[in-house]
């Protein structure tokens, strides 16, 4: 009999088990990985990748973690299978050259059967087909019958880091839900019977380019136990979504929708499960500093939020609701991950903004669908798979809803074409984001094995001798490059600052006896500084001695702007809100940009005060004090660390005593007086709860003022006014323009009313009702509505339908119905909306008065004729 354990208990049990066996307990790494080849942390081992590669020395031989992970490569299976999720927690124990197969297997068995309480007869294991050592340990030391140890091929039980690099066999533990079926025909791919819950990777080989395997000097252990899967087993529920880790979120969503999960049909349950899963994912992503966007991990976040909104609509939720369910997710997670509660306001603000935007996007999707339907009705009977996919992927329009609406118009949807588009997207997603390649950064990483890290001289030197260690052209290693060639160069040492911490890389030159290379940018690749540039003269070769000289004017500008960002943050914390923290920055040669957490715009007075405070500190000439300290000591002294930034054990502290103290590896002025002057250019919002200040400092201020001065001069010449008179002159012109526009609108309305009296003679009697359907030329929508109301008032009991073409490619329609017409079952809103579709548009309104629009003026006469015919038929009965 299994003993129920909560998700939190399972997590803590795993950590405690390995902590008692001398494993260092480490917190979960951020979902934003250090590894540049993946967008998100997709496996428990990812934070240890540099150790497995031998690029970094482990500080301990054993570790245990509960790691947050996100994978979106098979997002369409979420909610449809028992255990596919985007967000999951991977419990892992790791050995770095310490214990190996015997202990890893023995502890995995002990934890699973004795601590977690899985009945031994319900556990089946797999090994790589050639791993006789692991097979023997399971059979002879653990005592598992040989027929319950399955040998599997490379596809399932051999782990590769990439085409080359560390690799090794795996052994997996499976739970058997139906042991009564016997052991004669065990099929571990039957996921109705078996679920893999623990994977042990024995990293024991290195694979070369020819596929040859050689034993590693240090053999490592990398394991992963899926928390949600173990919870499903121990809590004896049919899927991961009904565990206590997710189901409270599902239950809350069902409550908002006014439905009962247990009594819901399968499609409704799928939507509820998607909400439960995705809400956890977006909560943790935002807590780790990710903001929604159309690029990279920001796009992943936006896509997940939109799927939550879309599935909410599918189950009948037609209002913003994500924050309600997210509160439940925060309550579940905050004990293990306190950061979600600490960032609660930021999470709520980002979700509310994205949800509100997407609800508007869905409305636009409905309009696009209307256009597609109109087009298809003219040219065929099937909505293409591409159109259906655009509606789904760009506007979040469910395929099922597209099919339903199309059916009402007698049309079909190319579902096979839609699935093809979906599969192509999955392949793009998998290829781009869902693999961990430990042979990253191609040529540079291969060469890095034989190179020392680049020594940075730029804090104290602006030029210096260096040796060309690596020369790349189009990413490939070469021995020499001639004039005119764009190159990437790695030196043994350099005064060039490499782009980092928001500060862009230095510019300058590399020069030798006969060669000159212009350096346009410098970036870091691991511990190497890569100089991007172009050979301007001569031929540069690997091994050349060169003089590296930075552009001093550019460096001074960058230094002024970088130090100014520190002063700006200090001023914001002092004058606006002490809780303000940096959310991103850019330090360029000509400007600076500073993003910060703040729930509201700054007032003009606050902006002025902040600017004045920064300039006061500049004029006070505060000297910089730079020191290297242990990170704990630096933080204890009050040094500010940027949220989400990763720091080593020792950090560089930049201190302007009494003003600002931050952890920073950038280049700075030695005294604030060197900045000269600081000017805020703009303050704006870039996301919910995130504000942005753009500013200039030092020499860049003069550039900024020169541009503004030129603009003012030109305006003064045009308006024949002095600079101080310009605001008043422009205000007067704006007022004059508004007055003229009002007069024009009034004249248009009076003209339309004058025309309306001539239309009364066109009214016809239909039974006891008066009917008037007519076109008025060039009348705007508001005037058309006024005319329709006036005509109906004069006609009495009846109906008025008017159309107009107020401007090119625009149709305006209005319907006014009396109460008697309404009593016949006719409603102006529904009626005119249907008529407008004939003109490629839509609309609606109240039963007695409604407006609509269209895009095809050539169809107006046809639409008005249809309106006349339908009303004559309905009113004559």
mmCIF file of N, CA and C in Angstrom, residues 32 351 445 598 735 782:
data_model
loop_
_atom_site.group_PDB
_atom_site.id
_atom_site.type_symbol
_atom_site.label_atom_id
_atom_site.label_comp_id
_atom_site.label_asym_id
_atom_site.label_seq_id
_atom_site.Cartn_x
_atom_site.Cartn_y
_atom_site.Cartn_z
ATOM 1 N N UNK A 32 16.376 31.386 -16.447
ATOM 2 C CA UNK A 32 17.210 32.037 -17.461
ATOM 3 C C UNK A 32 18.615 31.467 -17.320
ATOM 4 N N UNK A 351 1.106 39.926 -15.926
ATOM 5 C CA UNK A 351 0.022 39.059 -16.389
ATOM 6 C C UNK A 351 -1.220 39.858 -16.764
ATOM 7 N N UNK A 445 34.673 27.054 -28.851
ATOM 8 C CA UNK A 445 34.729 26.133 -27.724
ATOM 9 C C UNK A 445 35.781 25.056 -27.932
ATOM 10 N N UNK A 598 8.844 49.994 -11.221
ATOM 11 C CA UNK A 598 8.055 51.068 -10.622
ATOM 12 C C UNK A 598 6.628 50.939 -11.154
ATOM 13 N N UNK A 735 -5.564 75.153 -31.564
ATOM 14 C CA UNK A 735 -6.919 75.592 -31.202
ATOM 15 C C UNK A 735 -7.702 76.000 -32.451
ATOM 16 N N UNK A 782 -21.473 59.381 -37.819
ATOM 17 C CA UNK A 782 -22.269 60.070 -36.795
ATOM 18 C C UNK A 782 -23.453 60.817 -37.426
#
